[in-house]
CSV table of C-alpha atoms and ligand atoms in Angstrom, one decimal:
chain,number,residue,atom,x,y,z
H,1,MET,CA,-15.2,94.3,-89.7
H,2,THR,CA,-15.8,92.6,-86.5
H,3,ALA,CA,-17.1,89.1,-85.9
H,4,LEU,CA,-18.2,87.7,-82.6
H,5,ILE,CA,-18.1,83.9,-82.3
H,6,THR,CA,-19.5,82.0,-79.4
H,7,GLY,CA,-17.9,78.6,-78.4
H,8,ALA,CA,-14.6,79.6,-80.0
H,9,THR,CA,-12.4,77.5,-77.6
H,10,SER,CA,-12.8,74.4,-79.7
H,11,GLY,CA,-14.0,72.7,-82.8
H,12,ILE,CA,-16.2,74.6,-85.4
H,13,GLY,CA,-16.0,77.9,-83.4
H,14,LYS,CA,-12.1,78.0,-83.2
H,15,SER,CA,-12.0,77.4,-87.0
H,16,CYS,CA,-14.5,79.9,-87.7
H,17,ALA,CA,-12.2,82.2,-85.5
H,18,GLU,CA,-9.1,81.4,-87.6
H,19,ILE,CA,-10.8,82.1,-91.1
H,20,PHE,CA,-12.4,85.4,-90.2
H,21,ALA,CA,-9.0,86.4,-88.7
H,22,LYS,CA,-7.3,85.4,-91.8
H,23,ASN,CA,-9.7,87.5,-93.8
H,24,ASN,CA,-9.1,90.7,-91.7
H,25,TYR,CA,-11.9,90.7,-89.3
H,26,ASN,CA,-11.5,91.7,-85.6
H,27,LEU,CA,-12.9,89.1,-83.3
H,28,ILE,CA,-14.6,88.7,-80.2
H,29,ILE,CA,-14.3,85.2,-79.0
H,30,THR,CA,-16.2,83.5,-76.2
H,31,GLY,CA,-16.2,80.3,-74.2
H,32,ARG,CA,-15.9,79.3,-70.6
H,33,ARG,CA,-12.3,78.1,-70.8
H,34,GLN,CA,-10.2,81.3,-70.1
H,35,GLU,CA,-6.8,79.8,-70.9
H,36,ARG,CA,-7.7,78.6,-74.3
H,37,LEU,CA,-9.4,82.0,-75.1
H,38,ASN,CA,-6.0,83.7,-74.0
H,39,GLU,CA,-4.1,81.4,-76.3
H,40,LEU,CA,-6.4,81.9,-79.2
H,41,GLU,CA,-6.2,85.7,-78.8
H,42,LYS,CA,-2.4,85.6,-78.7
H,43,ASN,CA,-2.0,83.3,-81.6
H,44,LEU,CA,-4.6,85.1,-83.9
H,45,SER,CA,-3.7,88.6,-83.1
H,46,GLU,CA,0.0,87.9,-83.7
H,47,LYS,CA,-0.4,86.0,-86.6
H,48,TYR,CA,-3.1,88.0,-88.6
H,49,LYS,CA,-2.4,91.6,-86.8
H,50,ILE,CA,-6.1,91.9,-86.0
H,51,GLN,CA,-7.7,92.8,-82.7
H,52,VAL,CA,-9.0,90.1,-80.6
H,53,LYS,CA,-11.2,90.4,-77.6
H,54,PRO,CA,-11.9,87.3,-75.3
H,55,LEU,CA,-15.0,87.2,-73.2
H,56,CYS,CA,-15.0,84.2,-70.7
H,57,PHE,CA,-18.5,83.5,-69.5
H,58,ASP,CA,-21.3,80.7,-69.3
H,59,ILE,CA,-23.8,81.4,-72.3
H,60,ARG,CA,-26.5,79.7,-70.0
H,61,SER,CA,-26.7,82.8,-67.8
H,62,PHE,CA,-28.5,85.9,-69.4
H,63,GLU,CA,-26.8,88.0,-66.6
H,64,ALA,CA,-23.4,86.7,-67.7
H,65,CYS,CA,-24.1,87.4,-71.4
H,66,GLU,CA,-25.3,91.0,-70.7
H,67,LYS,CA,-22.4,91.7,-68.5
H,68,ALA,CA,-20.0,90.5,-71.2
H,69,ILE,CA,-21.5,92.4,-73.9
H,70,ASN,CA,-21.7,95.6,-71.8
H,71,SER,CA,-18.0,95.3,-71.1
H,72,LEU,CA,-17.2,95.8,-74.9
H,73,SER,CA,-16.3,99.4,-76.0
H,74,ALA,CA,-18.3,101.5,-78.3
H,75,GLU,CA,-16.2,100.5,-81.2
H,76,GLU,CA,-16.1,96.8,-80.4
H,77,LYS,CA,-19.9,96.8,-80.2
H,78,ASN,CA,-19.9,97.5,-84.1
H,79,ILE,CA,-20.5,93.8,-84.6
H,80,ASP,CA,-21.0,92.8,-88.3
H,81,VAL,CA,-21.3,89.0,-87.8
H,82,LEU,CA,-22.4,86.9,-84.9
H,83,VAL,CA,-21.8,83.1,-85.1
H,84,ASN,CA,-24.2,81.4,-82.8
H,85,ASN,CA,-21.9,78.3,-82.4
H,86,ALA,CA,-21.7,77.4,-78.7
H,87,GLY,CA,-23.5,74.3,-78.1
H,88,LEU,CA,-23.5,70.6,-77.2
H,89,ALA,CA,-25.1,67.2,-76.9
H,90,ALA,CA,-25.1,65.5,-73.4
H,91,GLY,CA,-25.7,61.8,-73.4
H,92,LEU,CA,-27.7,59.6,-75.7
H,93,ALA,CA,-30.8,57.8,-74.3
H,94,THR,CA,-34.3,57.2,-74.5
H,95,ILE,CA,-36.8,59.6,-73.4
H,96,GLN,CA,-37.8,57.3,-70.5
H,97,ASP,CA,-34.2,56.7,-69.2
H,98,GLY,CA,-33.0,60.4,-70.1
H,99,THR,CA,-31.1,62.3,-67.5
H,100,ILE,CA,-32.7,65.6,-66.5
H,101,SER,CA,-29.5,67.4,-65.9
H,102,HIS,CA,-28.4,66.6,-69.5
H,103,TRP,CA,-31.7,67.8,-70.9
H,104,GLU,CA,-31.4,71.2,-69.0
H,105,ARG,CA,-27.7,71.5,-70.1
H,106,MET,CA,-28.6,71.0,-73.7
H,107,ILE,CA,-31.8,73.2,-73.7
H,108,ASP,CA,-30.1,76.1,-71.5
H,109,THR,CA,-27.1,76.1,-74.0
H,110,ASN,CA,-28.4,75.5,-77.4
H,111,ILE,CA,-31.6,77.3,-77.2
H,112,LYS,CA,-31.5,79.7,-74.4
H,113,GLY,CA,-27.7,80.7,-74.8
H,114,LEU,CA,-28.3,81.3,-78.5
H,115,LEU,CA,-31.5,83.3,-77.6
H,116,TYR,CA,-29.6,85.5,-75.1
H,117,MET,CA,-26.8,86.3,-77.5
H,118,THR,CA,-29.2,86.9,-80.3
H,119,LYS,CA,-31.2,89.5,-78.2
H,120,LEU,CA,-28.2,91.3,-77.2
H,121,ILE,CA,-26.3,91.6,-80.5
H,122,SER,CA,-29.3,91.8,-82.9
H,123,ASN,CA,-30.2,95.2,-80.9
H,124,LEU,CA,-26.6,96.4,-81.5
H,125,MET,CA,-27.1,95.5,-85.3
H,126,ILE,CA,-30.5,97.3,-85.4
H,127,GLU,CA,-28.8,100.4,-84.3
H,128,ARG,CA,-26.3,100.1,-87.2
H,129,LYS,CA,-29.0,98.9,-89.6
H,130,LYS,CA,-27.0,96.1,-90.8
H,131,GLY,CA,-25.7,92.8,-89.6
H,132,HIS,CA,-25.6,89.1,-90.3
H,133,ILE,CA,-26.4,86.4,-87.8
H,134,ILE,CA,-25.2,82.8,-88.6
H,135,ASN,CA,-26.9,80.0,-86.5
H,136,ILE,CA,-25.0,76.6,-86.5
H,137,GLY,CA,-27.9,74.0,-86.3
H,138,SER,CA,-27.3,70.5,-87.2
H,139,VAL,CA,-28.7,67.4,-89.3
H,140,ALA,CA,-30.2,66.6,-85.9
H,141,GLY,CA,-32.5,70.0,-86.5
H,142,LYS,CA,-33.8,68.4,-89.8
H,143,GLU,CA,-34.4,64.8,-88.6
H,144,VAL,CA,-34.7,63.0,-85.4
H,145,TYR,CA,-32.6,59.7,-84.6
H,146,ALA,CA,-33.1,57.1,-81.9
H,147,ASN,CA,-32.0,58.3,-78.4
H,148,GLY,CA,-31.3,61.8,-79.7
H,149,ASN,CA,-34.6,63.2,-78.7
H,150,VAL,CA,-33.7,66.4,-76.6
H,151,TYR,CA,-30.6,67.0,-78.6
H,152,CYS,CA,-32.6,66.8,-81.8
H,153,ALA,CA,-35.4,68.9,-80.2
H,154,THR,CA,-32.8,71.7,-79.4
H,155,LYS,CA,-31.6,71.8,-83.0
H,156,HIS,CA,-35.2,71.9,-84.3
H,157,ALA,CA,-35.7,74.7,-82.1
H,158,VAL,CA,-32.5,76.5,-83.8
H,159,ASP,CA,-34.0,75.6,-87.1
H,160,ALA,CA,-37.4,77.4,-86.2
H,161,LEU,CA,-35.6,80.3,-84.6
H,162,ASN,CA,-33.3,80.8,-87.6
H,163,LYS,CA,-36.5,81.2,-89.8
H,164,GLY,CA,-38.4,83.2,-87.1
H,165,MET,CA,-35.7,85.8,-86.5
H,166,ARG,CA,-35.1,86.2,-90.3
H,167,ILE,CA,-38.7,87.4,-90.5
H,168,ASP,CA,-38.5,89.6,-87.3
H,169,LEU,CA,-35.0,91.2,-88.5
H,170,LEU,CA,-36.0,91.7,-92.1
H,171,PRO,CA,-37.0,95.4,-91.5
H,172,HIS,CA,-33.5,96.1,-90.1
H,173,ASN,CA,-31.3,94.8,-92.8
H,174,ILE,CA,-30.0,91.9,-91.0
H,175,LYS,CA,-29.1,88.6,-92.7
H,176,VAL,CA,-30.0,85.4,-90.9
H,177,THR,CA,-28.4,81.9,-92.1
H,178,ALA,CA,-28.4,78.5,-90.8
H,179,ILE,CA,-25.5,76.0,-91.4
H,180,ASN,CA,-26.6,72.6,-90.3
H,181,PRO,CA,-23.7,69.9,-90.2
H,182,GLY,CA,-23.6,66.4,-90.2
H,183,MET,CA,-20.7,64.5,-88.5
H,184,VAL,CA,-17.7,66.9,-87.7
H,185,GLU,CA,-14.8,65.6,-85.8
H,186,THR,CA,-14.2,68.0,-82.8
H,187,GLU,CA,-14.6,67.7,-79.0
H,188,PHE,CA,-18.5,67.2,-79.6
H,189,SER,CA,-18.6,63.4,-79.1
H,190,LEU,CA,-16.1,63.8,-76.1
H,191,VAL,CA,-18.4,66.1,-74.5
H,192,ARG,CA,-21.5,63.9,-75.4
H,193,TYR,CA,-20.0,61.0,-73.8
H,194,ASP,CA,-18.7,62.8,-70.8
H,195,GLY,CA,-14.9,62.4,-71.5
H,196,ASP,CA,-15.1,58.9,-72.6
H,197,GLU,CA,-12.4,59.0,-75.4
H,198,ALA,CA,-12.8,55.4,-76.6
H,199,ARG,CA,-16.6,56.0,-77.2
H,200,ALA,CA,-16.0,59.3,-78.8
H,201,LYS,CA,-13.4,58.0,-81.2
H,202,LYS,CA,-15.8,55.0,-82.2
H,203,VAL,CA,-18.3,57.6,-83.7
H,204,TYR,CA,-15.7,58.6,-86.3
H,205,GLN,CA,-14.2,55.0,-86.9
H,206,GLY,CA,-14.1,53.8,-90.4
H,207,LEU,CA,-15.5,57.0,-92.2
H,208,GLN,CA,-14.2,60.4,-93.1
H,209,PRO,CA,-16.1,62.9,-91.2
H,210,LEU,CA,-16.2,66.8,-91.9
H,211,THR,CA,-13.5,68.7,-90.3
H,212,PRO,CA,-14.1,72.0,-88.5
H,213,GLU,CA,-12.4,73.9,-91.2
H,214,ASP,CA,-14.9,72.4,-93.8
H,215,ILE,CA,-17.6,74.1,-91.7
H,216,ALA,CA,-15.8,77.4,-91.3
H,217,GLU,CA,-15.1,77.8,-94.7
H,218,THR,CA,-19.0,77.4,-95.3
H,219,VAL,CA,-19.8,80.0,-92.6
H,220,PHE,CA,-17.2,82.4,-94.2
H,221,TRP,CA,-18.5,81.7,-97.7
H,222,THR,CA,-22.1,82.8,-96.4
H,223,ALA,CA,-20.8,85.9,-94.6
H,224,SER,CA,-18.9,87.2,-97.6
H,225,ARG,CA,-21.8,87.0,-100.1
H,226,PRO,CA,-22.6,90.5,-101.8
H,227,ALA,CA,-24.9,92.7,-99.6
H,228,HIS,CA,-28.0,91.8,-101.7
H,229,VAL,CA,-27.5,87.9,-101.3
H,230,ASN,CA,-28.5,85.9,-98.2
H,231,ILE,CA,-28.0,82.2,-97.9
H,232,ASN,CA,-30.9,81.1,-95.7
H,233,ASP,CA,-29.9,77.4,-94.9
H,234,ILE,CA,-27.3,74.8,-95.7
H,235,LEU,CA,-27.3,71.2,-94.9
H,236,ILE,CA,-23.7,69.9,-95.1
H,237,MET,CA,-22.7,66.4,-94.8
H,238,PRO,CA,-19.7,64.1,-95.1
H,239,THR,CA,-19.9,62.2,-98.5
H,240,VAL,CA,-20.2,58.9,-96.6
H,241,GLN,CA,-23.2,60.3,-94.5
H,242,ALA,CA,-26.6,60.2,-96.3
H,243,THR,CA,-28.8,60.8,-93.1
H,244,ALA,CA,-28.2,61.4,-89.5
H,245,THR,CA,-27.8,57.6,-89.2
H,246,ASN,CA,-27.0,56.3,-92.5
H,247,THR,CA,-23.2,56.1,-93.0
H,248,LEU,CA,-20.8,54.1,-95.0
H,249,ARG,CA,-18.0,52.6,-92.9
H,250,LYS,CA,-15.1,50.7,-94.0
F,1,NDP,P1,-17.1,71.5,-79.4
F,1,NDP,O1,-17.4,70.6,-78.2
F,1,NDP,O2,-15.6,71.2,-79.9
F,1,NDP,O3,-17.1,73.0,-79.2
F,1,NDP,C1,-18.3,73.5,-78.5
F,1,NDP,C2,-18.0,74.8,-78.1
F,1,NDP,O4,-19.1,75.5,-77.4
F,1,NDP,C3,-16.8,75.1,-77.1
F,1,NDP,O5,-16.1,76.2,-77.5
F,1,NDP,C4,-17.5,75.4,-75.6
F,1,NDP,O6,-16.9,76.2,-75.0
F,1,NDP,C5,-18.7,76.0,-76.3
F,1,NDP,N1,-19.7,75.9,-75.1
F,1,NDP,C6,-20.4,74.8,-74.7
F,1,NDP,N2,-21.1,75.1,-73.6
F,1,NDP,C7,-21.0,76.4,-73.3
F,1,NDP,C8,-21.4,77.3,-72.3
F,1,NDP,N3,-22.3,77.0,-71.3
F,1,NDP,N4,-21.0,78.5,-72.3
F,1,NDP,C9,-20.2,79.0,-73.3
F,1,NDP,N5,-19.7,78.2,-74.3
F,1,NDP,C10,-20.1,76.9,-74.3
F,1,NDP,O7,-18.0,71.0,-80.5
F,1,NDP,P2,-18.4,71.5,-81.9
F,1,NDP,O8,-17.4,72.4,-82.6
F,1,NDP,O9,-18.7,70.2,-82.7
F,1,NDP,O10,-19.9,72.3,-81.6
F,1,NDP,C11,-20.1,73.4,-82.2
F,1,NDP,C12,-21.6,73.6,-82.7
F,1,NDP,O11,-21.7,72.7,-83.8
F,1,NDP,C13,-22.5,73.0,-81.4
F,1,NDP,O12,-23.6,73.8,-81.7
F,1,NDP,C14,-22.9,71.7,-82.0
F,1,NDP,O13,-24.2,71.4,-81.7
F,1,NDP,C15,-22.8,71.9,-83.5
F,1,NDP,N6,-22.8,70.7,-84.4
F,1,NDP,C16,-21.7,69.9,-84.3
F,1,NDP,C17,-21.6,68.9,-85.0
F,1,NDP,C18,-20.6,67.7,-84.9
F,1,NDP,O14,-20.7,66.6,-85.4
F,1,NDP,N7,-19.5,68.1,-84.1
F,1,NDP,C19,-22.7,68.5,-86.0
F,1,NDP,C20,-23.7,69.5,-86.2
F,1,NDP,C21,-23.7,70.5,-85.4
F,1,NDP,P3,-16.1,76.1,-73.4
F,1,NDP,O15,-16.3,74.6,-73.1
F,1,NDP,O16,-15.0,76.8,-73.3
F,1,NDP,O17,-17.3,76.9,-72.7
F,2,8X3,C1,-24.2,66.6,-84.3
F,2,8X3,C2,-24.4,65.8,-85.3
F,2,8X3,O1,-25.7,63.6,-86.0
F,2,8X3,O2,-24.7,63.8,-83.7
F,2,8X3,O3,-25.2,67.7,-84.3
F,2,8X3,O4,-26.7,64.8,-84.2
F,2,8X3,S1,-25.4,64.3,-84.7
């Protein structure tokens, strides 16, 4: 069995790589940071005696996605599970003060990147008449919070695409699942606040957020249901977070 995980250099994607490897899947791992991909390849292939193929490219370019997938061998193209995880938030601002480059980064990565990979991999799955696409959405795809406008819009798009692709891929025996997390402590806030560590740390201060392992376990659980069972959609939150903005802090 083979799983392709986008955005495996950090956070949720990296933990997904670990759990699929532990369960004897061969892996295709993607991201833009070659060194991290190489390190993960070495660690997981030695630890779990599996095949790991790193693909270093920017998911915002369809040409780059296509070139990466075309570089796979026929055997590597037998992808059973695609985890559409690569994504980010950039900034937190009102619509009138928003930064255009932030909007473009989020739209190009979270929506267009996910679409590019889905098109390429779903066609491989259609040929094999089976597969499972797992989309990492967000609580931000279920509700909207102040200053989150464009990030929330990209995750609402993931929510819609998750439902749409399930309908389109129904005749092809391809399962489609969305995992929508609340707060997970990863590099997410560091990226959102452009490397401001103090500001990123504050996001998780006084509460126990989810860990990337919590999400990876849920992703793997959905991927390991029997063939006749599909988990459509999961909203998974820290116990101390009721909505995107209602949290209980010490
Ligand atoms: P991280 O910042 O830790 O990881 C993000 C991953 O996405 C990295 O591996 C990064 O790789 C990859 N990525 C980002 N941009 C690109 C790009 N242009 N091309 C290729 N890869 C890219 O954050 P998380 O693990 O938290 O985020 C993973 C997903 O989970 C995202 O979709 C996020 O929206 C979602 N999510 C996160 C939540 C949280 O609270 N953390 C909550 C709900 C959803 P590299 O930089 O090497 O390219
Ligand atoms: C990430 C969680 O609440 O910052 O998707 O939108 S949140």
